[in-house]
PDB file of C-alpha atoms in Angstrom:
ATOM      1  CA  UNK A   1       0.000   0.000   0.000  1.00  0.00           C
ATOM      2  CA  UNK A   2       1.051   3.357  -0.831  1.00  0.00           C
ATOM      3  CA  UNK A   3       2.105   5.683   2.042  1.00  0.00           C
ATOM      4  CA  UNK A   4      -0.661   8.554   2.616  1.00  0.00           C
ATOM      5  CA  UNK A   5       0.128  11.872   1.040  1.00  0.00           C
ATOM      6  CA  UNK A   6      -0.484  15.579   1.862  1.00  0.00           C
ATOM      7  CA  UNK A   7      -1.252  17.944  -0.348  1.00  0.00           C
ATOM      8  CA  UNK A   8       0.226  21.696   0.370  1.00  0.00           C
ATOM      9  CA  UNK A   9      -1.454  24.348  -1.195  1.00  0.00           C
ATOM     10  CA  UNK A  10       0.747  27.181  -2.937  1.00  0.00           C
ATOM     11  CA  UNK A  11       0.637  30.652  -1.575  1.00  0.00           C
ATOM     12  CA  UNK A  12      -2.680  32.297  -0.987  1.00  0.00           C
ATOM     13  CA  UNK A  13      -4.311  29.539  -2.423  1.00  0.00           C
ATOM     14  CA  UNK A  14      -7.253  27.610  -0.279  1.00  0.00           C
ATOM     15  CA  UNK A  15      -7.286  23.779   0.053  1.00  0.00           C
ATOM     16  CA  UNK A  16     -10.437  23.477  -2.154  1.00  0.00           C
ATOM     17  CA  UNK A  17      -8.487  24.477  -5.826  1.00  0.00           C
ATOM     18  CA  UNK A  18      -6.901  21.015  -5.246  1.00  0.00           C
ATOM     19  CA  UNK A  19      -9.681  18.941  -4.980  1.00  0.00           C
ATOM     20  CA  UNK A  20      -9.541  17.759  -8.879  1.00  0.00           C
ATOM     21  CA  UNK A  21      -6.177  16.377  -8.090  1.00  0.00           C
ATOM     22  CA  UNK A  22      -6.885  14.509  -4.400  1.00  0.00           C
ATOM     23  CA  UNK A  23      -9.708  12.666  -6.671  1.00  0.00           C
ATOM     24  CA  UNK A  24      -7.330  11.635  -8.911  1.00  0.00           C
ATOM     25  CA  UNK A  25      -4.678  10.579  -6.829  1.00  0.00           C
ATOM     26  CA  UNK A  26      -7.332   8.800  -4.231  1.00  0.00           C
ATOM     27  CA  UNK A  27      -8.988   6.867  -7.761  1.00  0.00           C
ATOM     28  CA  UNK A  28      -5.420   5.975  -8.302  1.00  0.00           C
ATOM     29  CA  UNK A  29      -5.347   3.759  -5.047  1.00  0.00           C
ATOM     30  CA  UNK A  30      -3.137   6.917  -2.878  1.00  0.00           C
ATOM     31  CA  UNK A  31      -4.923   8.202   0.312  1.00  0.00           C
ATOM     32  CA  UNK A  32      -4.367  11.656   0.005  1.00  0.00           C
ATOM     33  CA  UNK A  33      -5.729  14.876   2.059  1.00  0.00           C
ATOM     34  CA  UNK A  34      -5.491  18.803   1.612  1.00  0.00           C
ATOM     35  CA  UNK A  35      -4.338  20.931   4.161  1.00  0.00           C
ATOM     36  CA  UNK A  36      -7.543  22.639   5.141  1.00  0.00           C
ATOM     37  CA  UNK A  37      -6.692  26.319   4.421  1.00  0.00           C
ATOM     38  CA  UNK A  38      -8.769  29.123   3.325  1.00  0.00           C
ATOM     39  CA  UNK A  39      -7.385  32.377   2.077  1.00  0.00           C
ATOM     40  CA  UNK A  40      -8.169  33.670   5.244  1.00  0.00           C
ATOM     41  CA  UNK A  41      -5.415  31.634   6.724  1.00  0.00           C
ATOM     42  CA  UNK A  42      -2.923  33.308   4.727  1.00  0.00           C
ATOM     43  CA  UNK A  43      -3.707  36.958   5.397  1.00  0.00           C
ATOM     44  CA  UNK A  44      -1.182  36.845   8.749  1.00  0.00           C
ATOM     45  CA  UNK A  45       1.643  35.389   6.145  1.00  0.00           C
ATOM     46  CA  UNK A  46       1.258  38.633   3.546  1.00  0.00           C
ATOM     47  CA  UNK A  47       4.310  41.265   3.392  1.00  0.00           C
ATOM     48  CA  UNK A  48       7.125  38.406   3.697  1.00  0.00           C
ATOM     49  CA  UNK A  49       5.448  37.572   7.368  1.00  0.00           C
ATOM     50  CA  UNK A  50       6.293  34.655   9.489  1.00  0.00           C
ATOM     51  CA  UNK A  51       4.398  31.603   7.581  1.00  0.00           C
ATOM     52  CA  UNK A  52       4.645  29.215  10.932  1.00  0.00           C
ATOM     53  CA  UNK A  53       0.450  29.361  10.920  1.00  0.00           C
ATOM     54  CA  UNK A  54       0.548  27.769   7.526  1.00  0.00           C
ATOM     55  CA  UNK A  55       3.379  25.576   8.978  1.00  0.00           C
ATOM     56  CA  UNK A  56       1.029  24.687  12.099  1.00  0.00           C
ATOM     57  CA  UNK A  57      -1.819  23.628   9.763  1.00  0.00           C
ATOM     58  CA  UNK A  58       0.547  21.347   7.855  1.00  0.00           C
ATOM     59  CA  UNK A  59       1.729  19.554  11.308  1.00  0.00           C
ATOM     60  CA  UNK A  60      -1.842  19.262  12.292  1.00  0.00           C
ATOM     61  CA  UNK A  61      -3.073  17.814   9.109  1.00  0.00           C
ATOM     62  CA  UNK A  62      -0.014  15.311   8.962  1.00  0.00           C
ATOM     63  CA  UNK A  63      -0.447  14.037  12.885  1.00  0.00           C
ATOM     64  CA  UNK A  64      -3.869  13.399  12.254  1.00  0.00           C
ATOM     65  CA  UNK A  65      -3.513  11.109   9.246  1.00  0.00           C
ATOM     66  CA  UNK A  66      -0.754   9.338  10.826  1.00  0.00           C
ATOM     67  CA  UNK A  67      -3.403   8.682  13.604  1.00  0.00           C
ATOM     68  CA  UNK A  68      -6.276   7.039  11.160  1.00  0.00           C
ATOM     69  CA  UNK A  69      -4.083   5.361   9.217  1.00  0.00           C
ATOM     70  CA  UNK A  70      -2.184   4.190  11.690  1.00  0.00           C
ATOM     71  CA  UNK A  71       1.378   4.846   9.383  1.00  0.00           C
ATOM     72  CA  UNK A  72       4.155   6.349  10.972  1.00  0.00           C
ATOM     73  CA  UNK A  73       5.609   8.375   7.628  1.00  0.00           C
ATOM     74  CA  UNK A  74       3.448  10.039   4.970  1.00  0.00           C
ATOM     75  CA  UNK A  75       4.294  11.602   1.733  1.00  0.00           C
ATOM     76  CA  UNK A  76       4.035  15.606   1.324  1.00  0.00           C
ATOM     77  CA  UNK A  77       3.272  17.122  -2.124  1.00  0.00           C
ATOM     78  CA  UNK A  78       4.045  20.974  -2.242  1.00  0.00           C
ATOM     79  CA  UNK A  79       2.496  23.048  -4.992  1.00  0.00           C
ATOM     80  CA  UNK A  80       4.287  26.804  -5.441  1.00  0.00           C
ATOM     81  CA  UNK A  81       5.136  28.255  -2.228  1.00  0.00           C
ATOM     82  CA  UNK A  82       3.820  24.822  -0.595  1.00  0.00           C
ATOM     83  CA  UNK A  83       7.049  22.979  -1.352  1.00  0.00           C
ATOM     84  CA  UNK A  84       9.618  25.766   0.106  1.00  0.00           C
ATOM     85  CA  UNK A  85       7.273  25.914   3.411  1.00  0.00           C
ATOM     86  CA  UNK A  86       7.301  21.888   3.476  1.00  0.00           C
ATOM     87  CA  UNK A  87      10.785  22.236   4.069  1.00  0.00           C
ATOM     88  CA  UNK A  88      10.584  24.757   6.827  1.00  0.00           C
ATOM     89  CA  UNK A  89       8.627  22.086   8.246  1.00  0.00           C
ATOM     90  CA  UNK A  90      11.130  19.176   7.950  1.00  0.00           C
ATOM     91  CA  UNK A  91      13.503  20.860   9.615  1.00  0.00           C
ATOM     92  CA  UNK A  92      15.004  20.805  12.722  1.00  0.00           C
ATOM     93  CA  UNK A  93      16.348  24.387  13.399  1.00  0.00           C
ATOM     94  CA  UNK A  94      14.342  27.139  14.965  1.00  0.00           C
ATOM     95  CA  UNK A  95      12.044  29.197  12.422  1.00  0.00           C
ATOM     96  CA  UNK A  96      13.214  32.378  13.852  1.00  0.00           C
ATOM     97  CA  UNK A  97      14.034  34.778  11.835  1.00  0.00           C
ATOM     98  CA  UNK A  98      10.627  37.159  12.870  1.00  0.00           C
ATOM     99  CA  UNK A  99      11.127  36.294  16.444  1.00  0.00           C
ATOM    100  CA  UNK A 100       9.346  34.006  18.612  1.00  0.00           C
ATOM    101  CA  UNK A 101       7.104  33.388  21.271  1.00  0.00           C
ATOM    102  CA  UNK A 102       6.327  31.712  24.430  1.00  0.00           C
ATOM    103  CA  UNK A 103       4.402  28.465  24.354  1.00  0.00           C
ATOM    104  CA  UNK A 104       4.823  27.951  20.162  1.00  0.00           C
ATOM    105  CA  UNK A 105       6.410  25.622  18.185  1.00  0.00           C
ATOM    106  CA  UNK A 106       9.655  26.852  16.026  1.00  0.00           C
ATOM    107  CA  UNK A 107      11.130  23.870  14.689  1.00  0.00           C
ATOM    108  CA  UNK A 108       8.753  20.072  13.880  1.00  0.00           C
ATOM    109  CA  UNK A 109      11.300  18.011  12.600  1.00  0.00           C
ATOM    110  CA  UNK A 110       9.436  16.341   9.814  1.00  0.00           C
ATOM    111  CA  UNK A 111      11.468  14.829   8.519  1.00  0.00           C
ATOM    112  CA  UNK A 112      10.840  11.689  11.045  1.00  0.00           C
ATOM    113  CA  UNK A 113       7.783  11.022   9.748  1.00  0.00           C
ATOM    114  CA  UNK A 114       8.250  12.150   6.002  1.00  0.00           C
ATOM    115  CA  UNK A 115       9.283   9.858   3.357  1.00  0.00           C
ATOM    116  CA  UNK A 116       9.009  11.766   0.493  1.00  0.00           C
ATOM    117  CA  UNK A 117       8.657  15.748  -0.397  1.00  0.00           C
ATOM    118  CA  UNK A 118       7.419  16.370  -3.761  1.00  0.00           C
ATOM    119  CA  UNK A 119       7.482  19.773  -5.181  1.00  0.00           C
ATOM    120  CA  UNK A 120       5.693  21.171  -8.196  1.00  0.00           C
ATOM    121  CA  UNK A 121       6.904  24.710  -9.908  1.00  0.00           C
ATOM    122  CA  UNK A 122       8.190  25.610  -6.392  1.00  0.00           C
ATOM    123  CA  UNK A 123      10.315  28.624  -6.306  1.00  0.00           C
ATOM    124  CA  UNK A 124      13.261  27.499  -4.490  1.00  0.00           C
ATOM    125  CA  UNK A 125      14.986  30.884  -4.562  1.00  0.00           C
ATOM    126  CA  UNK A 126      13.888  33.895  -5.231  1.00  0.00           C
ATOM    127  CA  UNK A 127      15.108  37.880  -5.140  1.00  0.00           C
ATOM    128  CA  UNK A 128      11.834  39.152  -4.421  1.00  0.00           C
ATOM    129  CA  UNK A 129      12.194  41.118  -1.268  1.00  0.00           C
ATOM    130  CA  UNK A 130       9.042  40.025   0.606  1.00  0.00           C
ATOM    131  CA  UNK A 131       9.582  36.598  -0.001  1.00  0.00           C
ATOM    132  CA  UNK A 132      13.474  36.799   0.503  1.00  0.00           C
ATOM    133  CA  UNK A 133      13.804  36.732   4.724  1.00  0.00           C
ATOM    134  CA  UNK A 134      11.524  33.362   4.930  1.00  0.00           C
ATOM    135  CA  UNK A 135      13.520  31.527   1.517  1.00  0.00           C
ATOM    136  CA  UNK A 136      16.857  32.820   2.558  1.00  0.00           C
ATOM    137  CA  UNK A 137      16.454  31.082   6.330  1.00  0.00           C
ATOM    138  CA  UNK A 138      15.268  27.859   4.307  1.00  0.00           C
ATOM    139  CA  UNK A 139      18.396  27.808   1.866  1.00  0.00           C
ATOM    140  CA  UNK A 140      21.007  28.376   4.500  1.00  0.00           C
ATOM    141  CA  UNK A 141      19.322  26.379   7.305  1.00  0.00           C
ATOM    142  CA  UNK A 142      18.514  23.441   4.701  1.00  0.00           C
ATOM    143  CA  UNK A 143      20.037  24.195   1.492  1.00  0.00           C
ATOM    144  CA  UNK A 144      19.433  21.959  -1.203  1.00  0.00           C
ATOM    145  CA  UNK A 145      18.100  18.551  -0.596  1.00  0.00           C
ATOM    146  CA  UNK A 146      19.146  18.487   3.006  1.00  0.00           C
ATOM    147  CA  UNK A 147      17.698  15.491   4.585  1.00  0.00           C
ATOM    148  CA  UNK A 148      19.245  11.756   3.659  1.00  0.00           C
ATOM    149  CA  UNK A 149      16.160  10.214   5.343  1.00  0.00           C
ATOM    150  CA  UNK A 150      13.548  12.272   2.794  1.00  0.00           C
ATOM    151  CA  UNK A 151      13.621  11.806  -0.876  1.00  0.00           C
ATOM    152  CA  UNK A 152      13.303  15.137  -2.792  1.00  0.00           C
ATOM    153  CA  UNK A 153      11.184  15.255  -6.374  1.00  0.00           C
ATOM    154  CA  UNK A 154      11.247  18.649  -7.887  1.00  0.00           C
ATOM    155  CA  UNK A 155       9.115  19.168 -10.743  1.00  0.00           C
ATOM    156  CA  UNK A 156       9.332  22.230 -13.401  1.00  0.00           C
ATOM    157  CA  UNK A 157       6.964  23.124 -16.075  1.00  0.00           C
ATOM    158  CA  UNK A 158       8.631  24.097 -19.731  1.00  0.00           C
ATOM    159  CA  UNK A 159       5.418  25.895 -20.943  1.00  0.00           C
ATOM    160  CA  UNK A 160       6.133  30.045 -21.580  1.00  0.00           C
ATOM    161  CA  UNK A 161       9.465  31.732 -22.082  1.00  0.00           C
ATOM    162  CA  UNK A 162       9.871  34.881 -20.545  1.00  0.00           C
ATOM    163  CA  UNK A 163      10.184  37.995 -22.961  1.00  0.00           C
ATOM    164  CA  UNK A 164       9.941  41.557 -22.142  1.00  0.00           C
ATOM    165  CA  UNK A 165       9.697  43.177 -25.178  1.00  0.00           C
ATOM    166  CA  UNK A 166       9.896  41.661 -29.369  1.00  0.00           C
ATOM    167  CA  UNK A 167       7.563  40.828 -31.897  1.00  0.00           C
ATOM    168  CA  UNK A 168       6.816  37.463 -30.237  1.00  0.00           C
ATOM    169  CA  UNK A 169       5.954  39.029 -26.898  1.00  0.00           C
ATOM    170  CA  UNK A 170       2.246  38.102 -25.133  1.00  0.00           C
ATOM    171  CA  UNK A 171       0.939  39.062 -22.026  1.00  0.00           C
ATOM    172  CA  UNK A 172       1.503  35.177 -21.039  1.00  0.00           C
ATOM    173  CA  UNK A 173       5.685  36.010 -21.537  1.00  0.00           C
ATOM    174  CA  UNK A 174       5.669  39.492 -20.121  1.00  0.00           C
ATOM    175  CA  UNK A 175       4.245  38.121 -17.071  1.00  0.00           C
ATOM    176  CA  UNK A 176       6.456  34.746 -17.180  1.00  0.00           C
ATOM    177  CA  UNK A 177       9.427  37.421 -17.722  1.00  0.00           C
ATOM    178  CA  UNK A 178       8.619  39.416 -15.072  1.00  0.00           C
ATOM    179  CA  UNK A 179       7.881  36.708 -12.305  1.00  0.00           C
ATOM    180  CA  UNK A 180      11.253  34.619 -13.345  1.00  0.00           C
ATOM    181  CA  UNK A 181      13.095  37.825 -13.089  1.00  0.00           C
ATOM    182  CA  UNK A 182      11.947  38.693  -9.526  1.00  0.00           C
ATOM    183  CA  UNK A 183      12.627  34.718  -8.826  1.00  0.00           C
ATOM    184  CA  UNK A 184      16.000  33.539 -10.426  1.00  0.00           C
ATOM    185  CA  UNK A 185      17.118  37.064 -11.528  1.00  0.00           C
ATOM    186  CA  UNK A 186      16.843  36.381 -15.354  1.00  0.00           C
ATOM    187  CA  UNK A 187      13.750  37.221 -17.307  1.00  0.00           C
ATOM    188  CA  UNK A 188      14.173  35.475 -20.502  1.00  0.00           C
ATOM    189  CA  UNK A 189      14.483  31.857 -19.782  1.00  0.00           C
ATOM    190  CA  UNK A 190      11.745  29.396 -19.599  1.00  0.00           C
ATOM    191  CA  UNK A 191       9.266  27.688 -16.513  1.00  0.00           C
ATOM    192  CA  UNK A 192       5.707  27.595 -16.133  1.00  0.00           C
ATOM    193  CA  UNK A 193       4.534  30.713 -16.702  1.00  0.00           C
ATOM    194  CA  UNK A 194       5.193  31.868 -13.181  1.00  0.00           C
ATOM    195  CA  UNK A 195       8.081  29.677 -11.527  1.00  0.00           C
ATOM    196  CA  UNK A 196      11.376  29.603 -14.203  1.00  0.00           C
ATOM    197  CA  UNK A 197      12.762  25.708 -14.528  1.00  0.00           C
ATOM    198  CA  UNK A 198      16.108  27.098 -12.608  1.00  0.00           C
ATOM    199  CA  UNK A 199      14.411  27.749  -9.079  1.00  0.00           C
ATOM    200  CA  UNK A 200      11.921  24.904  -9.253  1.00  0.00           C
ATOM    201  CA  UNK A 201      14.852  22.564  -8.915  1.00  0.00           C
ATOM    202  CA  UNK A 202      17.256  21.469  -5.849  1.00  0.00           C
ATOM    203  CA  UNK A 203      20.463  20.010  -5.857  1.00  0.00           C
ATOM    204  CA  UNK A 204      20.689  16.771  -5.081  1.00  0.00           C
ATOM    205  CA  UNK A 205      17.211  15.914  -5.322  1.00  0.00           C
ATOM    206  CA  UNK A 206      15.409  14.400  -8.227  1.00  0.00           C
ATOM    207  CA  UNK A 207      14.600  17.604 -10.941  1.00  0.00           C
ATOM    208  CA  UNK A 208      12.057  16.502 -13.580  1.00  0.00           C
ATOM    209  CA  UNK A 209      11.279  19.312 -16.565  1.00  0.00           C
ATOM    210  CA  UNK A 210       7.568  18.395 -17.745  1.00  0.00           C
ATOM    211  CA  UNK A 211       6.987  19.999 -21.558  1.00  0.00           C
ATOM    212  CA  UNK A 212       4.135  22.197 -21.922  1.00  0.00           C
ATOM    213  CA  UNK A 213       2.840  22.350 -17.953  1.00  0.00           C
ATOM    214  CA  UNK A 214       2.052  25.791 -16.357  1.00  0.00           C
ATOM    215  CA  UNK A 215       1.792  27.118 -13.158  1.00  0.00           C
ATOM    216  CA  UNK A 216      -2.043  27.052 -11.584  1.00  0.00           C
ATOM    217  CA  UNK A 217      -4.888  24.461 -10.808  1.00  0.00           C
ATOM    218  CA  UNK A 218      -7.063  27.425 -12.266  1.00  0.00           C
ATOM    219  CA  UNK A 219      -5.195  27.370 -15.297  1.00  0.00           C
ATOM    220  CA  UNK A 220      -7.358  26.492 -18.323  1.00  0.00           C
ATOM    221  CA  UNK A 221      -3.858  24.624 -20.119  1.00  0.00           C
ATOM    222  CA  UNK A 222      -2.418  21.409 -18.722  1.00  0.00           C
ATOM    223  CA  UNK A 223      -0.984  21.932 -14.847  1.00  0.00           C
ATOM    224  CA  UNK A 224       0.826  19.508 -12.817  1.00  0.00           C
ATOM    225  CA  UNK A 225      -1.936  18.148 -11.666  1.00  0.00           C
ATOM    226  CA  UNK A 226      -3.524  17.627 -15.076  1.00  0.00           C
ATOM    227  CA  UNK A 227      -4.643  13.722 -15.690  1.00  0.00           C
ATOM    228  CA  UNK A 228      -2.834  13.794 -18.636  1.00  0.00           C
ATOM    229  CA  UNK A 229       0.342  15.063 -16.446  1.00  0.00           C
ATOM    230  CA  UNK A 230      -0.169  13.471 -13.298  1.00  0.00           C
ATOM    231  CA  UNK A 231       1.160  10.016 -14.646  1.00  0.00           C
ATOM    232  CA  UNK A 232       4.358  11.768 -15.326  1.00  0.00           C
ATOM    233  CA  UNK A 233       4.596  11.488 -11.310  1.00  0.00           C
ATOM    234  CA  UNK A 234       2.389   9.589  -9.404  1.00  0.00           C
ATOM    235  CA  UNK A 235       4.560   6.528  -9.399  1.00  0.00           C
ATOM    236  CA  UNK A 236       7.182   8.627  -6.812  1.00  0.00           C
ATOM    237  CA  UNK A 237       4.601   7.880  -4.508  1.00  0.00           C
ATOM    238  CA  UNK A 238       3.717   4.214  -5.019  1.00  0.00           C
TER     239      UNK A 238
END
C-alpha cells in the first residue's frame, strides 16, 4: 500500500483548488488529504510575514492522518510556495528569523515522519524582497536537498518563455518574464509561466522538466496536476 500523502497548497491559495487532483490521486489507489486552508489563513503570512500558521496547519493535518491510518511516515506534495514551506517544516532548526514566542512551536522536525517531499513549480529561490527573509532562512538552514532520510522530487513546467519586449511578446511572456526575473534574476528563460525551470529545482534531489505544464490548478492549459500530467509522477509515490 502506498504511504498517505499531503497535499500543500501554494501561496494564498485555499485547500479546495486542489480537490480535482486529491480525486485523482485517491482513484489511483493513494490516500491523500489537503491541508484545510482558506485564504483567510494566509492573510497573517502577507508582506514576507512569518508563515509558521501555515506551517502549524501542515503539522496538524499530517499528525492526524498518521493517527487514522495508523502509518508512521506520509508523503508531502508541495504546490508553489507549498514545497519551500514543506521544508521549513522538515527541519530541525528554529524558524526564527521574525522572532518568537512563548508556548509555540519553532522547529517540527518532519522529517521523522516524512518519506518523500514532492514539489511542483516551487520557487526554491527567489530575489523578491518580501519573499526573501523566509527563503533565505530555508536555503542556508537546509540548502538543497538536506535530509538523507527524505527523498526530494522537484518538478518544473517548460510551458512560456519569458520575454519583455519583441515581436513574439504576449501578455503570457511578459508576465512569465517578469515573475522569473523577480525569482532567479533572469527574465528570458523558460518555466511555467510563473516559476522559471532554474528555481523549481534542488540540488541533489530528483529535478524533472515536464513539456508544456504551467503554473495554476485554475489554469485552463495542462498543470501539474492535469490527468494527462499526473502520470508523469504519481509513481514517486507508489
Amino acid at each position: 500500500m502506498p504511504l498517505p500523502a499531503i497535499l500543500l497548497p501554494g501561496y494564498f491559495a485555499p485547500g479546495s483548488e486542489y480537490q480535482t487532483l486529491a480525486q485523482l490521486l485517491e482513484t489511483a489507489g493513494i490516500s491523500t488529504t489537503i491541508v484545510p486552508l482558506t485564504k483567510w489563513d494566509w492573510i497573517p503570512t502577507l508582506g514576507g510575514r512569518s508563515i509558521q500558521p501555515i506551517v502549524e496547519k501542515i503539522n496538524q493535518t499530517v499528525q492526524a492522518v498518521r493517527q487514522q491510518t495508523s502509518c508512521s511516515r506520509v508523503n508531502l506534495i508541495g504546490h508553489s510556495a507549498g514545497g519551500w514551506i514543506a521544508r521549513i517544516y522538515l527541519g530541525a532548526m528554529p524558524y526564527d528569523v521574525h522572532g518568537m514566542q512563548p508556548g509555540k512551536t519553532y522547529a517540527w522536525k518532519a522529517h521523522e515522519w516524512v518519506d518523500r517531499l514532492i514539489t511542483l513549480g516551487t520557487p526554491h529561490t527567489s530575489q523578491e524582497r518580501w519573499t526573501r527573509k523566509n527563503l533565505d532562512f530555508v536555503n542556508q538552514t537546509y540548502p538543497n536537498a538536506y535530509h538523507e532520510d527524505v527523498r526530494y522530487i522537484c518538478i518544473a513546467g517548460q510551458s512560456v518563455y519569458g520575454e519583455k519586449a519583441g515581436t513574439k511578446r504576449t501578455w503570457s511572456s511578459w508576465l512569465a518574464y517578469n515573475s522569473y526575473e523577480l525569482t532567479c534574476g533572469e527574465g528570458n528563460t523558460w518555466g511555467d509561466g510563473i516559476t522559471p525551470i532554474a528555481a523549481a529545482h534542488l540540488e541533489g534531489a530528483e529535478n524533472l522538466v515536464l513539456d508544456g505544464v504551467r503554473h495554476a490548478p485554475r489554469s485552463p492549459d495542462r498543470w501539474y496536476g492535469s490527468p494527462d500530467v499526473l502520470p508523469a509522477w504519481i509513481d514517486y509515490l507508489r
